Coordinates of C-alpha atoms in Angstrom, one line a residue:
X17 CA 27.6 274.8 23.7
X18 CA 24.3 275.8 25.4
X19 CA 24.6 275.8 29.2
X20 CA 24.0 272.0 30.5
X21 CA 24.2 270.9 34.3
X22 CA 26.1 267.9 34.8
X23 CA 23.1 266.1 36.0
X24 CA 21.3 266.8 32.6
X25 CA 24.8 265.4 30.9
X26 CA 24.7 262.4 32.9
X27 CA 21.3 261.4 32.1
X28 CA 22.0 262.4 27.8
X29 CA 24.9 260.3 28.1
X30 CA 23.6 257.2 30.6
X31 CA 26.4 258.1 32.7
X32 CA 27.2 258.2 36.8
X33 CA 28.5 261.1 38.8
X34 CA 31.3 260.3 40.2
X35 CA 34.2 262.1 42.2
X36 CA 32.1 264.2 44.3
X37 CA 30.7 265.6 41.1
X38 CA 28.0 268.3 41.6
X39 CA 25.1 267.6 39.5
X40 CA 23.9 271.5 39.7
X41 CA 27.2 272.4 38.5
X42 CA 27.1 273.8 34.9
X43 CA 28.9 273.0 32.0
X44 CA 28.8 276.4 29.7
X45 CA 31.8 275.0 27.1
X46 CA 34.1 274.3 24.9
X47 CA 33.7 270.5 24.9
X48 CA 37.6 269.3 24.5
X49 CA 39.5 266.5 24.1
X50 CA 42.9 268.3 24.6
X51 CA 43.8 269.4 28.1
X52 CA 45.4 272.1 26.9
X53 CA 42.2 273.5 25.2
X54 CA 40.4 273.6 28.5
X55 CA 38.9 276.5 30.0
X56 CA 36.7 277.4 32.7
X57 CA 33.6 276.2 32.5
X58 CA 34.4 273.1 29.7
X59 CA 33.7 269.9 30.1
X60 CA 36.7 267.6 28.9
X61 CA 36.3 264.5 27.3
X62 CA 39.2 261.6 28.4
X63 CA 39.7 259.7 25.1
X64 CA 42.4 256.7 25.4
X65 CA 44.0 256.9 22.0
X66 CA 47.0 254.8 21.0
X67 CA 49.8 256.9 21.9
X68 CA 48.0 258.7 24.8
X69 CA 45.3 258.4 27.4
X70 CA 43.2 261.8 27.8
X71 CA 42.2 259.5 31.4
X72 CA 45.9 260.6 32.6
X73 CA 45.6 264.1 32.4
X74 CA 41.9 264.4 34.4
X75 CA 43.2 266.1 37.2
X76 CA 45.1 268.7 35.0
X77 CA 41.6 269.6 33.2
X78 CA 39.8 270.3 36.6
X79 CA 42.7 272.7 37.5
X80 CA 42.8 274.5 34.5
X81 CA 39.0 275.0 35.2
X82 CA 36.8 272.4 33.9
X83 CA 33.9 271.3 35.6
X84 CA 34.0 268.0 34.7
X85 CA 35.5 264.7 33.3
X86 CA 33.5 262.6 30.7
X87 CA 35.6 259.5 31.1
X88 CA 35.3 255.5 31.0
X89 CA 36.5 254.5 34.0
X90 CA 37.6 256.6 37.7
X91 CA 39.8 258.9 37.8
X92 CA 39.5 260.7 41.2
X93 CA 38.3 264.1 40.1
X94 CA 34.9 265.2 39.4
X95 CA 33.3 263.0 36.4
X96 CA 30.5 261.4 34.1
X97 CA 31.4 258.0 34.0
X98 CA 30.2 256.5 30.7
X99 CA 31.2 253.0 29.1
X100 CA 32.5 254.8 26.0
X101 CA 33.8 258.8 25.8
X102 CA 33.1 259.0 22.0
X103 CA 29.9 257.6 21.5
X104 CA 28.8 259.5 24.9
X105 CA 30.1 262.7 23.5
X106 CA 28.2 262.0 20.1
X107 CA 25.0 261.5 21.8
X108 CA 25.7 264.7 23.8
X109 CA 26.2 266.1 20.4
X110 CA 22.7 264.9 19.0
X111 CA 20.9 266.3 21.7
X112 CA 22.6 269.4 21.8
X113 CA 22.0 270.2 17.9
X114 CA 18.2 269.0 18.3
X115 CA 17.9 272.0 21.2
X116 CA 18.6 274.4 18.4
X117 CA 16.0 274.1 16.0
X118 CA 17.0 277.9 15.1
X119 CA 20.2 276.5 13.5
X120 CA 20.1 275.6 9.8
X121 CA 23.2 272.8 9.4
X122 CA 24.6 272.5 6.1
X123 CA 26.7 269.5 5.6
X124 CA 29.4 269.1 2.8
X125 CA 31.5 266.0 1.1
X126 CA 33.3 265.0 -1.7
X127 CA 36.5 263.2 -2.4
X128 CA 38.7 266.6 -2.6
X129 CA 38.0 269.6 -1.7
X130 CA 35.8 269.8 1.4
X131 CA 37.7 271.7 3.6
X132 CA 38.2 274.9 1.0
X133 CA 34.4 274.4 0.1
X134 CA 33.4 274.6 4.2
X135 CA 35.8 277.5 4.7
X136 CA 34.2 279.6 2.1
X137 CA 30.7 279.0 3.0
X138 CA 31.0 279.7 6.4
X139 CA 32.2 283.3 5.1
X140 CA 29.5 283.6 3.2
X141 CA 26.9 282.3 5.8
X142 CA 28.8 284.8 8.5
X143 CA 27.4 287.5 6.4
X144 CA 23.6 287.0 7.3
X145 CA 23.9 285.0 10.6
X146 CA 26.1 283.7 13.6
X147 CA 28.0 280.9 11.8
X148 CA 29.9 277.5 13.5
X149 CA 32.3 275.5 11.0
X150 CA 35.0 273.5 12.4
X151 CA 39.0 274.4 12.6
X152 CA 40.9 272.8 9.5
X153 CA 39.0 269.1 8.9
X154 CA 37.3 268.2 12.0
X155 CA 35.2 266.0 9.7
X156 CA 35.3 261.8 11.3
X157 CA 33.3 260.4 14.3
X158 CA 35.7 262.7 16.7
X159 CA 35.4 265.9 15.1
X160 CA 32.2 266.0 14.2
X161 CA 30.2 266.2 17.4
X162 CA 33.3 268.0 18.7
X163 CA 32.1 270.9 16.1
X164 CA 28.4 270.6 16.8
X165 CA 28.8 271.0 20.3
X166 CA 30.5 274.4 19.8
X167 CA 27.0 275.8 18.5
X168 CA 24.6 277.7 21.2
X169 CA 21.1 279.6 21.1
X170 CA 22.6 282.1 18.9
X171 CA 24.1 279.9 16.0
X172 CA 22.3 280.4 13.2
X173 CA 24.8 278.4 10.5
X174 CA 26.8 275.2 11.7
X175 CA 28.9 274.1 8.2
X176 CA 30.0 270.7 8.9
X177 CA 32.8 268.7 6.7
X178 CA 31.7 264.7 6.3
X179 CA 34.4 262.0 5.8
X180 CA 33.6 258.6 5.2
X181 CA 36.2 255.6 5.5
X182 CA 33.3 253.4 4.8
X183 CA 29.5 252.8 3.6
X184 CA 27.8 254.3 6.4
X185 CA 29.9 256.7 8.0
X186 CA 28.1 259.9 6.5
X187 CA 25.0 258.5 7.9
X188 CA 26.2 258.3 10.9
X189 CA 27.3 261.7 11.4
X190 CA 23.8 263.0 9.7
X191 CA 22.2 261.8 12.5
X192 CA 23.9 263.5 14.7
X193 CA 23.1 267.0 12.9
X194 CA 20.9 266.5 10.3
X195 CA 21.2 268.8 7.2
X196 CA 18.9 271.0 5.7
X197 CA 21.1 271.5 2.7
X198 CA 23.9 269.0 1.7
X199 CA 26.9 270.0 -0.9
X200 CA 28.1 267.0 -2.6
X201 CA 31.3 268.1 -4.7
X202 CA 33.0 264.9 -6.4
X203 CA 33.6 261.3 -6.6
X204 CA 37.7 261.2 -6.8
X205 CA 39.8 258.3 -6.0
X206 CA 40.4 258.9 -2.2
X207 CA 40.6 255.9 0.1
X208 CA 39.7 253.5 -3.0
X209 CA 41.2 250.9 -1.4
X210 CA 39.3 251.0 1.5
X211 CA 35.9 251.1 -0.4
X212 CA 37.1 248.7 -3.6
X213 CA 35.8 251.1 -6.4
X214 CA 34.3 254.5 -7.2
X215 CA 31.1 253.3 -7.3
X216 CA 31.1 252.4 -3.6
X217 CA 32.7 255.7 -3.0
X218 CA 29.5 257.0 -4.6
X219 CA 27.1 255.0 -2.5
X220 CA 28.5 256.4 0.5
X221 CA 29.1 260.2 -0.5
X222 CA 25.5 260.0 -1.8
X223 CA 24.2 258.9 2.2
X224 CA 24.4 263.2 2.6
X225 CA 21.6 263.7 0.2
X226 CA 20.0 260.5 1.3
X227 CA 19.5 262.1 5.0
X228 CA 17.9 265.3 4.1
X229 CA 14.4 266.6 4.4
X230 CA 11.8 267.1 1.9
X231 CA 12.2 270.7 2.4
X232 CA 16.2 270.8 2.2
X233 CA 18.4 271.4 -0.7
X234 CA 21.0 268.9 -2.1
X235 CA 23.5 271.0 -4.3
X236 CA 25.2 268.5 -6.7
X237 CA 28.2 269.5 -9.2
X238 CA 26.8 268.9 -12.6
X239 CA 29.9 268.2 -14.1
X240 CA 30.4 265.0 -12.3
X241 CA 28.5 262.2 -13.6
X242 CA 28.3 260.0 -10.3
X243 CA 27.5 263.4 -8.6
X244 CA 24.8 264.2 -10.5
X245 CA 23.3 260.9 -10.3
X246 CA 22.3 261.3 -6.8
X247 CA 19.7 263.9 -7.3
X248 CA 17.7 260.6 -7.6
X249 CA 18.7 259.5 -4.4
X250 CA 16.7 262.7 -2.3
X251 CA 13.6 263.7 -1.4
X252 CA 14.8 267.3 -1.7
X253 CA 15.2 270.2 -4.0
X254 CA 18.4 270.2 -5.9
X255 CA 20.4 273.1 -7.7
X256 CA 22.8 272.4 -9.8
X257 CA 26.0 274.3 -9.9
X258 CA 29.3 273.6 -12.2
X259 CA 31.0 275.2 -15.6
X260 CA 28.2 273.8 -18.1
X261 CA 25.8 276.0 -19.3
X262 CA 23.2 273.8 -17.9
X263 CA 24.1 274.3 -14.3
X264 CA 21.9 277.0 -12.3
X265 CA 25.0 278.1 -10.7
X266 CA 28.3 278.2 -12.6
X267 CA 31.8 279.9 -14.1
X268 CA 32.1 281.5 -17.3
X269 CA 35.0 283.3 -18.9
X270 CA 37.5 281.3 -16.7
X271 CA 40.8 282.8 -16.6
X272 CA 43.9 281.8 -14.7
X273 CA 47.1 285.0 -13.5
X274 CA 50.5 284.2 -13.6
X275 CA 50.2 283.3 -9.8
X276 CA 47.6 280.5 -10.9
X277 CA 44.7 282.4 -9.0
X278 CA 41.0 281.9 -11.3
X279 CA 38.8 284.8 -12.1
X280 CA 35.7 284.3 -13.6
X281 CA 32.1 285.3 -13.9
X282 CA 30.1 283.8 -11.4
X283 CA 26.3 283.5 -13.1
X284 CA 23.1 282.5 -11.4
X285 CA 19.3 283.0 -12.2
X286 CA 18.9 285.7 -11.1
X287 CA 22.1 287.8 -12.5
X288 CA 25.9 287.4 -12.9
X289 CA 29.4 289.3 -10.9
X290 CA 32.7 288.9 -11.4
X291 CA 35.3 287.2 -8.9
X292 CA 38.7 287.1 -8.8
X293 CA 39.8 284.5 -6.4
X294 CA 42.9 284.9 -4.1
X295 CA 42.9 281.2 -3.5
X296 CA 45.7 278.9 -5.9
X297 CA 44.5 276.5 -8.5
X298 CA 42.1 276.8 -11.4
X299 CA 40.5 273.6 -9.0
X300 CA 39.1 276.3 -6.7
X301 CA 36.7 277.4 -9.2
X302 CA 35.0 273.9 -8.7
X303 CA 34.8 274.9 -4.7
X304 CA 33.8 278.8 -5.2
X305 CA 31.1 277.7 -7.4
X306 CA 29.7 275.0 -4.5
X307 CA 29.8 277.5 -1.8
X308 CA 28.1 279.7 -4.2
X309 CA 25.3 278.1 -4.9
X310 CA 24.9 276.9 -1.3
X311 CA 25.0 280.6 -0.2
X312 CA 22.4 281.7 -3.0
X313 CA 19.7 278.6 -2.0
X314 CA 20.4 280.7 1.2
X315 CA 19.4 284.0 -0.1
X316 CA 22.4 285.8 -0.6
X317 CA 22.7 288.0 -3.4
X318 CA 25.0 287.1 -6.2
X319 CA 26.9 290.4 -5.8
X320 CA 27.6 290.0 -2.2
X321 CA 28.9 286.2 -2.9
X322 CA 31.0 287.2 -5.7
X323 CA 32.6 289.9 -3.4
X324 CA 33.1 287.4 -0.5
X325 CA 34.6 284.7 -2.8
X326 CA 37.3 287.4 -3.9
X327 CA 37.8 288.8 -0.8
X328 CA 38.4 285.2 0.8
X329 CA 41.7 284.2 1.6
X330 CA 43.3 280.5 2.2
X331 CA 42.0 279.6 6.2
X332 CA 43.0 276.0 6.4
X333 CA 46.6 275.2 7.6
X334 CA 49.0 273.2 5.3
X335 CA 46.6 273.5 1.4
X336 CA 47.6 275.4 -1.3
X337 CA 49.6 277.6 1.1
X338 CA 52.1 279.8 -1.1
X339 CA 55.1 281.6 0.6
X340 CA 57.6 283.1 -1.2
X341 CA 61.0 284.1 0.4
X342 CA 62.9 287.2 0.7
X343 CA 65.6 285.0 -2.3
X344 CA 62.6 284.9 -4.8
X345 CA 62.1 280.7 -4.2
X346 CA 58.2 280.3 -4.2
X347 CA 57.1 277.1 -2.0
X348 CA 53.8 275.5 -2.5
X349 CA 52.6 273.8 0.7
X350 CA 49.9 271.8 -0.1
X351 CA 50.8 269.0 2.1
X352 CA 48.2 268.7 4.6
X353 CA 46.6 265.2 2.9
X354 CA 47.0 263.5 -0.9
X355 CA 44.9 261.6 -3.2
X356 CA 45.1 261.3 -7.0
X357 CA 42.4 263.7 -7.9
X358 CA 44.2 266.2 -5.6
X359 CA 47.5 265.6 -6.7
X360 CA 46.5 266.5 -10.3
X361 CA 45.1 269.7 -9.3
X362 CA 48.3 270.4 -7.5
X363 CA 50.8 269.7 -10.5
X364 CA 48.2 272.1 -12.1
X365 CA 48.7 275.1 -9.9
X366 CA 52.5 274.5 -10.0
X367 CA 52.6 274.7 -13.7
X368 CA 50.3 277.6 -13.8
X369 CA 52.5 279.3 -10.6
X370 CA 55.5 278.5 -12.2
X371 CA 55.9 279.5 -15.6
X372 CA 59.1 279.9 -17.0
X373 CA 60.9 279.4 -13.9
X374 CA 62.7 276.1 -12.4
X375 CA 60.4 274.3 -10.5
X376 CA 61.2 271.0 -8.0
X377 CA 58.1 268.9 -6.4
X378 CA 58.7 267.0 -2.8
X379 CA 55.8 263.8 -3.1
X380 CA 55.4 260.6 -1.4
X381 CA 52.9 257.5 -1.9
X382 CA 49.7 258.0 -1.9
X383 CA 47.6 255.6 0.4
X384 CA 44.4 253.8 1.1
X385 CA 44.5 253.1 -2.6
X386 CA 44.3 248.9 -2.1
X387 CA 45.2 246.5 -5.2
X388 CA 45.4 249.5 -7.5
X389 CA 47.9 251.4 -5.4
X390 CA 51.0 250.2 -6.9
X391 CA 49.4 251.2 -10.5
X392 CA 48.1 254.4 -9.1
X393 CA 51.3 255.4 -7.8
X394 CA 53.4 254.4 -10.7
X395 CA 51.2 257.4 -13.4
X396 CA 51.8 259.7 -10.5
X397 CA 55.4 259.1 -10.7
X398 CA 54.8 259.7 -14.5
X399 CA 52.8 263.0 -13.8
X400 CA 55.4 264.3 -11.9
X401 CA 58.3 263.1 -14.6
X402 CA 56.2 264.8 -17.5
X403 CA 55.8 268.0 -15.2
X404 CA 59.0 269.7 -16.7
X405 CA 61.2 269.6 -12.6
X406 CA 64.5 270.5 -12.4
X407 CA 63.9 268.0 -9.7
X408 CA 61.6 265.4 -7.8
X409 CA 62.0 263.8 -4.4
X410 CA 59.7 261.1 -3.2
X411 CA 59.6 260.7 0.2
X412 CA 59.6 257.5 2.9
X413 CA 58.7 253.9 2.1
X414 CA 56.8 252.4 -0.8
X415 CA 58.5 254.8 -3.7
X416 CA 59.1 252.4 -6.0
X417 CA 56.2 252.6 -8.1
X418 CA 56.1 256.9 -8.4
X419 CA 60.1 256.4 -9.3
X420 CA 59.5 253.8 -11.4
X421 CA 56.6 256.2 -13.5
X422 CA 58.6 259.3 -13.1
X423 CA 61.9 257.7 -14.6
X424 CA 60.0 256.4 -17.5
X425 CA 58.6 259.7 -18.2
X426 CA 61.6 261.6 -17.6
X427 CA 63.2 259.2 -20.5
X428 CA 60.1 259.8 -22.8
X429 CA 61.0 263.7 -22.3
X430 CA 64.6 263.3 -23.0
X431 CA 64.0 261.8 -25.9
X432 CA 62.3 265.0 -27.5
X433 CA 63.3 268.0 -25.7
X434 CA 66.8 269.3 -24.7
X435 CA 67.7 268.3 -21.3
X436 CA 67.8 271.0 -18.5
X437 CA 68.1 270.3 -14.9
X438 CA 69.2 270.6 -11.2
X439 CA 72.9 272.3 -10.6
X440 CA 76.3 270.3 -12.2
X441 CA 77.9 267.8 -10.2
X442 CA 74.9 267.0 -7.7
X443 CA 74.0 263.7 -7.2
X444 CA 72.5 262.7 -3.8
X445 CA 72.8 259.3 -2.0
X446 CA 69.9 258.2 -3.0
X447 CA 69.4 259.9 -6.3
X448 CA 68.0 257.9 -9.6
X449 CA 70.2 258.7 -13.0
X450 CA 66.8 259.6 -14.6
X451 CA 67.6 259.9 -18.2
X452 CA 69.8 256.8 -19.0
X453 CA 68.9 254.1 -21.3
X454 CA 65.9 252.3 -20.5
X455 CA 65.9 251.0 -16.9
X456 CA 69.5 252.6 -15.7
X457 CA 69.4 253.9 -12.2
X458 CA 65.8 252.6 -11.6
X459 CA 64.6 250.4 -9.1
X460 CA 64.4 246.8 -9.8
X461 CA 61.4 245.4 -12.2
X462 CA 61.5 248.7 -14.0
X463 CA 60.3 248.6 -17.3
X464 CA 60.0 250.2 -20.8
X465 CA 57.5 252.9 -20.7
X466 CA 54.7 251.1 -23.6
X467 CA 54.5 248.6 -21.1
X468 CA 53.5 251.5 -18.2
X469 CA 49.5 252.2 -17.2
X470 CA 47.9 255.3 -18.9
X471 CA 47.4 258.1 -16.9
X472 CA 44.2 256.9 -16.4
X473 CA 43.7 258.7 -12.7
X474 CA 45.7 261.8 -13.5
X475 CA 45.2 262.9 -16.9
X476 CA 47.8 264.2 -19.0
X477 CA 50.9 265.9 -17.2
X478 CA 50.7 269.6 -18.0
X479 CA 52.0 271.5 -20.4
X480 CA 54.9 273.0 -19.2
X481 CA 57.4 276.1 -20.5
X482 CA 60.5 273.7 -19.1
X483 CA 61.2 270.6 -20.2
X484 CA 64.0 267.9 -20.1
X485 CA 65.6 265.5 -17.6
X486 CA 64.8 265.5 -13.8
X487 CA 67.1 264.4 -11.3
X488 CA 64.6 262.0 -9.6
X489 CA 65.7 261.2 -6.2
X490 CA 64.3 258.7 -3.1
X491 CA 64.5 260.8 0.5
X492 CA 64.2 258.3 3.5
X493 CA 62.1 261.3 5.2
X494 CA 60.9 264.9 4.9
X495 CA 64.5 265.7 6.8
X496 CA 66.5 264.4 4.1
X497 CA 64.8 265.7 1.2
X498 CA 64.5 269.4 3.0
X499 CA 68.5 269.1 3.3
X500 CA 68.8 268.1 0.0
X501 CA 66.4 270.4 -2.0
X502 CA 67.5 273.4 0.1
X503 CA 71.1 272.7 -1.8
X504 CA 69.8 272.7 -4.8
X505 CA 67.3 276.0 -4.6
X506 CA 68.0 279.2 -6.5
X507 CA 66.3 282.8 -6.6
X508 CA 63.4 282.6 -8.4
X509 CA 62.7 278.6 -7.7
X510 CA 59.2 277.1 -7.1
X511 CA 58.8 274.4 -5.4
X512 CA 55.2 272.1 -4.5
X513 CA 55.0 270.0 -1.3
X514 CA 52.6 267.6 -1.5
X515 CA 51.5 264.4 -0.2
X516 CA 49.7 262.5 2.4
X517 CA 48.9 263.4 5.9
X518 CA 50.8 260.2 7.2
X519 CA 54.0 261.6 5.3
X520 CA 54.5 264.6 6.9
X521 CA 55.7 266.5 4.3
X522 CA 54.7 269.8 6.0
X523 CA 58.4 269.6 7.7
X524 CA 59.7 269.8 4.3
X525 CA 57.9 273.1 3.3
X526 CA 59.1 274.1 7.5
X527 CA 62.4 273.7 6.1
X528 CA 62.2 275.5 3.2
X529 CA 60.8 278.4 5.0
X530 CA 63.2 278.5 8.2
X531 CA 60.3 278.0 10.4
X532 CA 57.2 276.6 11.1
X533 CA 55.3 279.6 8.4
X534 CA 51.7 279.8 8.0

């Protein structure tokens, strides 16, 4: 943050010195919201969230060294007093970020995959200048100024992650550091229920390009239809980037390894390179190619952005992280947050990870998804049960639609293929008897599989080298189905942890790993 006294805070924010605050005093950063975080010189913002009030540990910030309090009411140690911490901290943020007109901010959204996207461009940018981008997804109305006011005189990049829960979210956050050049990646299924339709999703993805300037650059994925029909939406330049030829940025010669790591030639206009990505899932193509051609609108060579993107390792806790154990058992922690879009691309990677060998998946319900959920979940159950497991656990409340799907399509299986599955004898407390006659061991109100949704969100299950019938089981939480699936594992096992952040599935893959393994 660039040096501030608290006086000049006050006045930003509309605040009032209080506790014997010193207005010459300065505040040289990190802004934080976590006590822990402080250090000398920070300023620490006292948020009263609904488990815990930032307000009760004020005087524990001071003597860990901050200078002062931003908080909404008194608290006896030296403080702005403001009528509300976050939107005080937001406007701090705006003014910070419109001190450094040095600072070129590039923002990025999409329904998946902004957090990969922002974690390879600010690699890339790091290569030609003093680069900002915030820690995992410090992307909402919190994390967002809480990134920009990490930037100083010498920031010459700040990559920023927008989310939107709502029309009008992304603008909101553009205005408090507006873009030069905004990275628009899809238009998935993510909190569907909380916008009513893609369309809407759309609207408010599209307020990024909206918000920038004449002079910017919106880079929009050609190979989504709602994406591309937002160049109509800007006043600025837009480059195209994707796997059609058309693109001015794209993949050719895609290949996946047996570890389901893409290589592929990355072309632009004014050459071509190869990379070979160390990241997991053919779906990080889509992400390499974004940074890509967000880098090259920034003038770095295609060589040196190949070379980047294949030197790039995963950065973000918790997504696509793959361990495997001294026993040969490969885990797949992707469990950091779920959608459909992402789930697909998950089941992808496992397949391609996996190979020939036994493979188990640990899911829950996804969320957010309103009247469609129940549907949604149900072909997600039927991905999984056309996925070829040994076994599936679906996790906490709400399974009944995934088992429901995944039973159907476990009978579908059995029906064609020899059966194969988890260890003789097992059958957990709360295990389905997938592979009976129609409806045995499922929950109540399941049906035959004709009367069962397409896979309308997910596409078709991929094609695996196992198939046959997978115990499909209900865990009550992430503790029972790491007991249970650790029973079952043998050398050479893979197993994909995946679901939403609510879920905490994370504990799971903790499990599986003795240990909390990054």
């Amino acid at each position: 943050m660039i040096p501030l006294p608290l006086a000049r805070i006050a006045e930003i924010t509309s605040g009032a010195l209080a506790g014997m605050a010193d207005p010459r005093a300065v505040v040289r950063g990190p802004v934080v919201i976590d006590s822990r975080a402080v250090e000398p010189g920070s300023l620490f913002v006292a948020i009263k969230g609904e488990r815990v009030d930032g307000h009760d540990f004020a005087a524990q910030a001071i003597e860990a060294g901050a200078v002062a309090v931003l908080a909404s009411r008194p608290v006896d140690v030296p403080a702005v007093i403001v009528g509300d911490t976050v939107a005080a901290m937001t406007g701090l943020a705006t003014a910070v970020c419109a001190e450094l007109p040095a600072t070129t901010v590039i923002g990025i959204t999409g329904s998946a995959g902004k957090t990969t996207t922002k974690d390879l461009l600010a690699r890339l940018t790091a290569r030609i200048g003093p680069t900002v981008a915030p820690v995992g997804s410090f992307n909402n109305e919190i994390g967002h100024p809480l990134t920009v006011l990490k930037a100083d005189e010498d920031t010459r990049y700040l990559v920023l992650e927008l989310s939107a829960r709502e029309v009008g979210h992304i603008a909101h956050l553009t205005r408090i550091a507006p873009p030069r050049i905004g990275v628009v990646l899809n238009v998935g299924t993510a909190h569907l229920g909380v916008f009513g339709g893609k369309e809407e999703i759309a609207r408010a993805k599209g307020e990024l390009v909206e918000a920038l300037p004449a002079d910017g650059v919106a880079v929009l994925n050609l190979d989504d239809p709602l994406v591309a029909a937002m160049a109509g939406r800007t006043r600025a330049r837009v480059t195209w980037y994707g796997r059609t030829e058309d693109a001015d940025v794209r993949a050719e010669n895609v290949t996946v390894d047996e570890r389901g790591r893409a290589s592929f030639t990355l072309r632009a206009p004014s050459g071509a390179a190869p990379v070979g990505l160390r990241l997991y899932g053919e779906h990080a193509v889509e992400n390499a190619l974004a940074a890509a051609a967000a880098a090259y609108e920034l003038g770095l060579p295609v060589a040196t952005i190949a070379e980047e993107l294949s030197e790039a390792e995963p950065r973000s806790r918790w997504r696509m992280e793959v361990t495997d154990r001294e026993d040969g058992v490969t885990v797949i922690n992707d469990a950091y947050n779920a959608n459909p879009d992402s789930m697909r691309a998950a089941f992808g990677a496992l397949d391609a990870l996996a190979g020939d060998r036994r493979r188990f998946a640990v899911i829950a319900a996804l969320r957010e998804l309103g009247e469609e959920g129940p549907a949604l979940n149900e072909e997600l159950g039927r991905l999984a049960g056309g996925a070829g497991l040994a076994g599936l656990f679906v996790v906490g409340p709400d399974a009944d639609p995934i088992l429901a799907g995944a039973e159907a399509a476990v009978r579908e299986a059995a029906g064609r293929v020899p059966a194969v599955g988890v260890p003789a004898g097992y059958a957990g407390p709360a295990s389905h008897a997938a592979g009976g006659p129609p409806g045995a061991g499922g929950p109540p109100g399941t049906g035959s599989a004709d009367s069962l949704s397409p896979l309308s969100a997910f596409g078709d299950a991929p094609a695996t080298g196992i198939q046959g019938a997978t115990r499909v089981s209900h865990a009550a939480d992430a503790a029972q189905a790491g007991a249970e699936l650790s029973a079952l594992l043998a050398p050479g096992d893979v197993v994909l942890v995946k679901g939403p952040r609510a879920a905490g599935l994370e504990r799971v893959a903790a499990a599986l790993l003795g240990g909390d393994r990054r």
